[in-house]
Amino acid sequence: MNKKIVFLAMIFLSLAVGAQDVATIMRNHEDKIYSPKYKGLTDLVVDMESPSLTKQLNEQMIFGNIRDLRFRFYWTATPERVAVEILGMPEGFNEIKQQLKQAMLSRFESIIPLSLEKKFVGYKFSLDPKDPASVIAKDEKALNVIPEYRLTFGSTGLLSTLNGKKTIGTMTTSFEWEKMPWSEPRLVNKKSIVKSVDGPQSVTIESIVDWQVISTIGLPTKSKTLTKQIITIPGSKPQENSVEDEVNYRNYKVNVGEALKWFLSNGAN
């Protein structure tokens, strides 16, 4: 056989093995993390309430006195889709409401975690040549604020740290996993810590999720977030600020068809 053909075949084989390795690492992680979907969740309605957000909006005095602000989420497994509506705010203010919806949508991942491929859509994955337990996710089109991430997987195969390379500064997220009786054989993300450094400013965000079994399925009931900001300027004392935030998950409706009914009544198939 021609040596050139053999050489090219070896290159293509090594590329295929590398791609398979990335896929295997990520699939191994997905196979071990808990999602209510794996316990039979197909249709879900839940209200999210943020007392701190309600207080902040009332302090701005734009909408009058808001007493019962809720974000009602609707989710179905087939097809998989999620929608949110705001309850407790006056009519109008559609642009502000849309911004609030987008901000709260990220909280829904506490209930239904996104796969790594969906979380990093638009990024190209490759093995880290310096560490076989790590995967590089690179935004080759430079469309995202963070163009590159390094995903490191621990000895259990679960994602342990996520390092983002920003144009200026760094961002590191660490994850703590725990196996619960209702999550067997999978593990639950109980706590995550995000540390971000941008020049003189450093921000640490610690998030903890409380869970409860509802209709035989483990679902979050509360997520607590503590944000600490430190600004260090040479020649002056560091400025520190801390903010606590809490989101409550209430009024669950599990597998009773309420989400499907809502989508159908709003023109979705």
CSV table of C-alpha atoms in Angstrom, one decimal:
chain,number,residue,atom,x,y,z
A,1,MET,CA,0.0,0.0,0.0
A,2,ASN,CA,1.2,3.5,-0.8
A,3,LYS,CA,2.9,5.1,2.2
A,4,LYS,CA,1.1,8.4,1.6
A,5,ILE,CA,-2.3,6.6,1.7
A,6,VAL,CA,-1.3,4.8,4.9
A,7,PHE,CA,-0.2,8.1,6.5
A,8,LEU,CA,-3.5,9.9,5.6
A,9,ALA,CA,-5.5,6.9,6.9
A,10,MET,CA,-3.7,7.2,10.2
A,11,ILE,CA,-4.5,10.9,10.4
A,12,PHE,CA,-8.2,10.3,9.7
A,13,LEU,CA,-8.3,7.5,12.2
A,14,SER,CA,-6.7,9.6,15.0
A,15,LEU,CA,-9.2,12.4,14.3
A,16,ALA,CA,-12.1,10.0,14.5
A,17,VAL,CA,-10.8,8.5,17.8
A,18,GLY,CA,-10.3,12.1,19.3
A,19,ALA,CA,-13.9,13.0,18.3
A,20,GLN,CA,-15.2,9.8,19.8
A,21,ASP,CA,-13.3,10.5,23.0
A,22,VAL,CA,-14.9,13.9,23.4
A,23,ALA,CA,-18.3,12.4,22.7
A,24,THR,CA,-17.7,9.7,25.2
A,25,ILE,CA,-16.6,12.0,27.9
A,26,MET,CA,-19.6,14.3,27.5
A,27,ARG,CA,-22.1,11.4,27.2
A,28,ASN,CA,-20.6,9.9,30.4
A,29,HIS,CA,-21.4,13.1,32.2
A,30,GLU,CA,-24.9,13.3,30.9
A,31,ASP,CA,-25.6,9.7,31.8
A,32,LYS,CA,-24.7,10.4,35.5
A,33,ILE,CA,-26.5,13.7,36.2
A,34,TYR,CA,-30.0,13.8,37.5
A,35,SER,CA,-32.9,15.3,35.6
A,36,PRO,CA,-36.6,14.9,36.5
A,37,LYS,CA,-37.1,13.7,33.0
A,38,TYR,CA,-35.4,10.4,33.9
A,39,LYS,CA,-38.0,9.9,36.7
A,40,GLY,CA,-40.9,10.2,34.3
A,41,LEU,CA,-41.6,13.9,34.2
A,42,THR,CA,-43.4,14.8,31.0
A,43,ASP,CA,-45.6,17.8,31.8
A,44,LEU,CA,-44.8,20.6,34.3
A,45,VAL,CA,-46.2,23.9,35.5
A,46,VAL,CA,-44.4,25.8,38.3
A,47,ASP,CA,-44.3,29.3,39.7
A,48,MET,CA,-41.0,31.0,40.6
A,49,GLU,CA,-41.0,33.8,43.1
A,50,SER,CA,-38.2,36.2,43.8
A,51,PRO,CA,-38.8,38.4,46.9
A,52,SER,CA,-35.7,40.4,46.2
A,53,LEU,CA,-36.8,41.1,42.7
A,54,THR,CA,-40.2,42.2,43.9
A,55,LYS,CA,-38.6,44.5,46.4
A,56,GLN,CA,-36.3,46.0,43.8
A,57,LEU,CA,-39.2,46.7,41.4
A,58,ASN,CA,-41.2,48.3,44.2
A,59,GLU,CA,-38.3,50.5,45.1
A,60,GLN,CA,-38.2,51.8,41.5
A,61,MET,CA,-41.8,52.8,41.8
A,62,ILE,CA,-42.4,52.2,38.1
A,63,PHE,CA,-45.2,49.7,38.4
A,64,GLY,CA,-46.9,50.8,41.6
A,65,ASN,CA,-47.0,48.4,44.6
A,66,ILE,CA,-46.4,44.8,43.4
A,67,ARG,CA,-47.6,42.3,45.9
A,68,ASP,CA,-47.6,38.9,44.2
A,69,LEU,CA,-45.0,38.8,41.4
A,70,ARG,CA,-44.7,35.3,39.9
A,71,PHE,CA,-43.1,33.8,36.8
A,72,ARG,CA,-45.2,30.8,35.7
A,73,PHE,CA,-43.3,28.2,33.7
A,74,TYR,CA,-44.8,25.7,31.3
A,75,TRP,CA,-42.7,22.7,30.1
A,76,THR,CA,-43.4,19.6,28.1
A,77,ALA,CA,-41.1,16.7,27.3
A,78,THR,CA,-42.5,15.8,23.9
A,79,PRO,CA,-41.8,18.0,22.1
A,80,GLU,CA,-39.4,19.5,24.6
A,81,ARG,CA,-40.3,23.2,25.0
A,82,VAL,CA,-40.5,25.8,27.8
A,83,ALA,CA,-42.5,29.1,28.1
A,84,VAL,CA,-42.9,31.6,30.8
A,85,GLU,CA,-45.5,34.2,31.6
A,86,ILE,CA,-45.5,37.0,34.3
A,87,LEU,CA,-48.3,37.2,36.8
A,88,GLY,CA,-48.9,40.1,39.2
A,89,MET,CA,-47.6,43.0,37.1
A,90,PRO,CA,-49.8,45.7,35.5
A,91,GLU,CA,-50.6,45.7,31.8
A,92,GLY,CA,-48.1,47.0,29.3
A,93,PHE,CA,-44.3,47.4,30.0
A,94,ASN,CA,-43.8,44.6,27.4
A,95,GLU,CA,-40.1,45.3,26.8
A,96,ILE,CA,-39.3,45.2,30.6
A,97,LYS,CA,-41.3,42.1,31.0
A,98,GLN,CA,-39.4,40.4,28.2
A,99,GLN,CA,-36.1,41.2,29.9
A,100,LEU,CA,-37.4,39.8,33.2
A,101,LYS,CA,-38.5,36.6,31.5
A,102,GLN,CA,-35.1,36.1,29.9
A,103,ALA,CA,-33.4,36.7,33.2
A,104,MET,CA,-35.6,34.1,35.0
A,105,LEU,CA,-35.4,31.5,32.2
A,106,SER,CA,-31.8,30.8,33.3
A,107,ARG,CA,-33.3,29.7,36.7
A,108,PHE,CA,-35.3,27.0,35.0
A,109,GLU,CA,-32.1,25.0,34.4
A,110,SER,CA,-32.3,24.3,38.2
A,111,ILE,CA,-35.3,22.1,37.3
A,112,ILE,CA,-34.4,20.7,33.8
A,113,PRO,CA,-30.6,20.9,33.3
A,114,LEU,CA,-29.4,21.6,29.8
A,115,SER,CA,-27.1,19.1,28.1
A,116,LEU,CA,-23.6,20.4,27.5
A,117,GLU,CA,-24.1,20.5,23.8
A,118,LYS,CA,-27.2,22.8,24.2
A,119,LYS,CA,-25.4,24.9,26.8
A,120,PHE,CA,-22.5,25.4,24.4
A,121,VAL,CA,-24.3,25.6,21.1
A,122,GLY,CA,-22.1,27.3,18.5
A,123,TYR,CA,-18.9,26.1,20.2
A,124,LYS,CA,-16.6,23.5,18.7
A,125,PHE,CA,-15.4,20.8,21.1
A,126,SER,CA,-12.0,19.2,21.1
A,127,LEU,CA,-9.8,17.2,23.6
A,128,ASP,CA,-7.4,19.3,25.7
A,129,PRO,CA,-4.0,18.0,24.5
A,130,LYS,CA,-2.5,18.7,27.9
A,131,ASP,CA,-5.2,16.8,29.9
A,132,PRO,CA,-7.2,13.8,28.6
A,133,ALA,CA,-9.9,14.5,31.2
A,134,SER,CA,-10.6,17.9,29.9
A,135,VAL,CA,-12.5,19.2,26.8
A,136,ILE,CA,-12.0,22.6,25.1
A,137,ALA,CA,-15.1,24.4,23.8
A,138,LYS,CA,-14.1,27.2,21.4
A,139,ASP,CA,-16.3,29.8,19.7
A,140,GLU,CA,-14.5,30.0,16.3
A,141,LYS,CA,-16.9,32.7,15.1
A,142,ALA,CA,-16.3,34.9,18.1
A,143,LEU,CA,-20.0,35.6,18.7
A,144,ASN,CA,-20.0,35.0,22.4
A,145,VAL,CA,-18.6,37.1,25.3
A,146,ILE,CA,-16.5,34.2,26.4
A,147,PRO,CA,-14.8,32.7,23.3
A,148,GLU,CA,-13.3,29.6,25.0
A,149,TYR,CA,-14.1,27.3,27.9
A,150,ARG,CA,-12.2,24.4,29.4
A,151,LEU,CA,-14.4,21.7,30.8
A,152,THR,CA,-12.6,19.4,33.4
A,153,PHE,CA,-14.3,16.2,34.4
A,154,GLY,CA,-13.4,14.5,37.7
A,155,SER,CA,-12.7,10.9,38.5
A,156,THR,CA,-16.5,10.1,38.6
A,157,GLY,CA,-16.8,11.4,35.1
A,158,LEU,CA,-18.9,14.4,36.2
A,159,LEU,CA,-18.1,18.0,35.2
A,160,SER,CA,-16.1,19.4,38.1
A,161,THR,CA,-14.8,22.8,36.9
A,162,LEU,CA,-15.6,25.1,34.0
A,163,ASN,CA,-12.9,27.7,33.1
A,164,GLY,CA,-13.9,30.6,30.8
A,165,LYS,CA,-11.2,32.6,29.0
A,166,LYS,CA,-12.5,36.2,28.7
A,167,THR,CA,-10.8,38.9,26.6
A,168,ILE,CA,-9.9,40.5,29.9
A,169,GLY,CA,-10.1,38.4,33.1
A,170,THR,CA,-11.1,34.9,34.0
A,171,MET,CA,-14.2,33.0,35.1
A,172,THR,CA,-14.2,29.7,36.9
A,173,THR,CA,-17.2,27.6,37.9
A,174,SER,CA,-16.9,24.6,40.3
A,175,PHE,CA,-19.7,22.1,40.8
A,176,GLU,CA,-20.6,19.9,43.8
A,177,TRP,CA,-22.6,16.7,43.1
A,178,GLU,CA,-24.5,14.5,45.6
A,179,LYS,CA,-26.5,11.3,45.3
A,180,MET,CA,-29.9,11.5,46.9
A,181,PRO,CA,-32.3,8.5,47.6
A,182,TRP,CA,-34.7,9.8,45.0
A,183,SER,CA,-32.0,10.6,42.3
A,184,GLU,CA,-30.5,7.0,42.2
A,185,PRO,CA,-28.4,6.1,40.3
A,186,ARG,CA,-27.7,9.7,39.2
A,187,LEU,CA,-26.3,12.6,41.1
A,188,VAL,CA,-27.7,16.0,41.8
A,189,ASN,CA,-26.0,19.4,41.5
A,190,LYS,CA,-26.4,20.7,45.0
A,191,LYS,CA,-24.0,23.6,44.9
A,192,SER,CA,-22.0,25.7,42.4
A,193,ILE,CA,-19.5,28.5,42.8
A,194,VAL,CA,-18.7,31.0,40.1
A,195,LYS,CA,-15.6,33.2,40.5
A,196,SER,CA,-15.1,36.0,38.0
A,197,VAL,CA,-12.1,38.4,37.8
A,198,ASP,CA,-12.2,41.5,35.7
A,199,GLY,CA,-9.3,43.9,36.4
A,200,PRO,CA,-9.7,45.3,39.9
A,201,GLN,CA,-13.1,43.7,40.4
A,202,SER,CA,-13.7,40.1,41.6
A,203,VAL,CA,-17.1,38.6,42.0
A,204,THR,CA,-18.0,35.3,43.7
A,205,ILE,CA,-21.5,33.8,43.2
A,206,GLU,CA,-22.4,30.8,45.4
A,207,SER,CA,-25.6,29.0,44.6
A,208,ILE,CA,-27.3,26.2,46.6
A,209,VAL,CA,-30.5,24.4,45.6
A,210,ASP,CA,-32.9,22.7,48.0
A,211,TRP,CA,-34.9,19.7,46.7
A,212,GLN,CA,-38.1,17.9,47.7
A,213,VAL,CA,-39.9,14.9,46.4
A,214,ILE,CA,-43.2,16.0,44.7
A,215,SER,CA,-45.5,13.4,43.1
A,216,THR,CA,-42.7,10.8,43.4
A,217,ILE,CA,-40.2,13.1,41.5
A,218,GLY,CA,-37.3,15.1,43.0
A,219,LEU,CA,-37.8,18.8,42.2
A,220,PRO,CA,-36.2,22.0,43.5
A,221,THR,CA,-38.1,24.1,46.1
A,222,LYS,CA,-35.6,26.9,46.7
A,223,SER,CA,-32.4,28.2,45.2
A,224,LYS,CA,-30.3,30.6,47.3
A,225,THR,CA,-27.6,32.7,45.8
A,226,LEU,CA,-24.9,34.8,47.7
A,227,THR,CA,-23.0,37.3,45.6
A,228,LYS,CA,-19.8,38.9,46.9
A,229,GLN,CA,-18.1,41.7,45.0
A,230,ILE,CA,-14.7,43.0,45.9
A,231,ILE,CA,-13.1,46.0,44.1
A,232,THR,CA,-9.4,46.5,44.8
A,233,ILE,CA,-7.8,49.8,43.8
A,234,PRO,CA,-4.1,50.3,44.6
A,235,GLY,CA,-3.6,52.7,47.5
A,236,SER,CA,-7.1,52.4,48.9
A,237,LYS,CA,-9.0,49.9,51.1
A,238,PRO,CA,-10.8,47.2,49.1
A,239,GLN,CA,-14.5,47.8,48.7
A,240,GLU,CA,-16.7,44.9,49.5
A,241,ASN,CA,-20.4,44.3,48.8
A,242,SER,CA,-22.6,41.3,49.4
A,243,VAL,CA,-26.1,40.5,48.1
A,244,GLU,CA,-28.3,37.5,48.9
A,245,ASP,CA,-31.0,36.3,46.6
A,246,GLU,CA,-33.6,33.6,46.9
A,247,VAL,CA,-36.0,32.1,44.4
A,248,ASN,CA,-38.9,29.9,45.6
A,249,TYR,CA,-40.5,27.2,43.4
A,250,ARG,CA,-44.2,26.8,44.2
A,251,ASN,CA,-47.5,25.5,43.0
A,252,TYR,CA,-46.1,22.5,41.1
A,253,LYS,CA,-48.4,20.7,38.7
A,254,VAL,CA,-46.7,17.5,37.7
A,255,ASN,CA,-47.9,15.2,34.8
A,256,VAL,CA,-51.5,16.4,34.8
A,257,GLY,CA,-51.4,17.9,31.3
A,258,GLU,CA,-51.6,21.5,32.4
A,259,ALA,CA,-48.6,22.6,30.4
A,260,LEU,CA,-49.8,20.8,27.2
A,261,LYS,CA,-53.2,22.5,27.6
A,262,TRP,CA,-51.5,25.9,27.9
A,263,PHE,CA,-49.4,25.4,24.8
A,264,LEU,CA,-52.4,24.2,22.8
A,265,SER,CA,-54.5,27.2,24.0
A,266,ASN,CA,-51.7,29.6,22.9
A,267,GLY,CA,-51.4,28.2,19.4
A,268,ALA,CA,-48.5,25.7,19.8
A,269,ASN,CA,-48.8,22.2,18.3
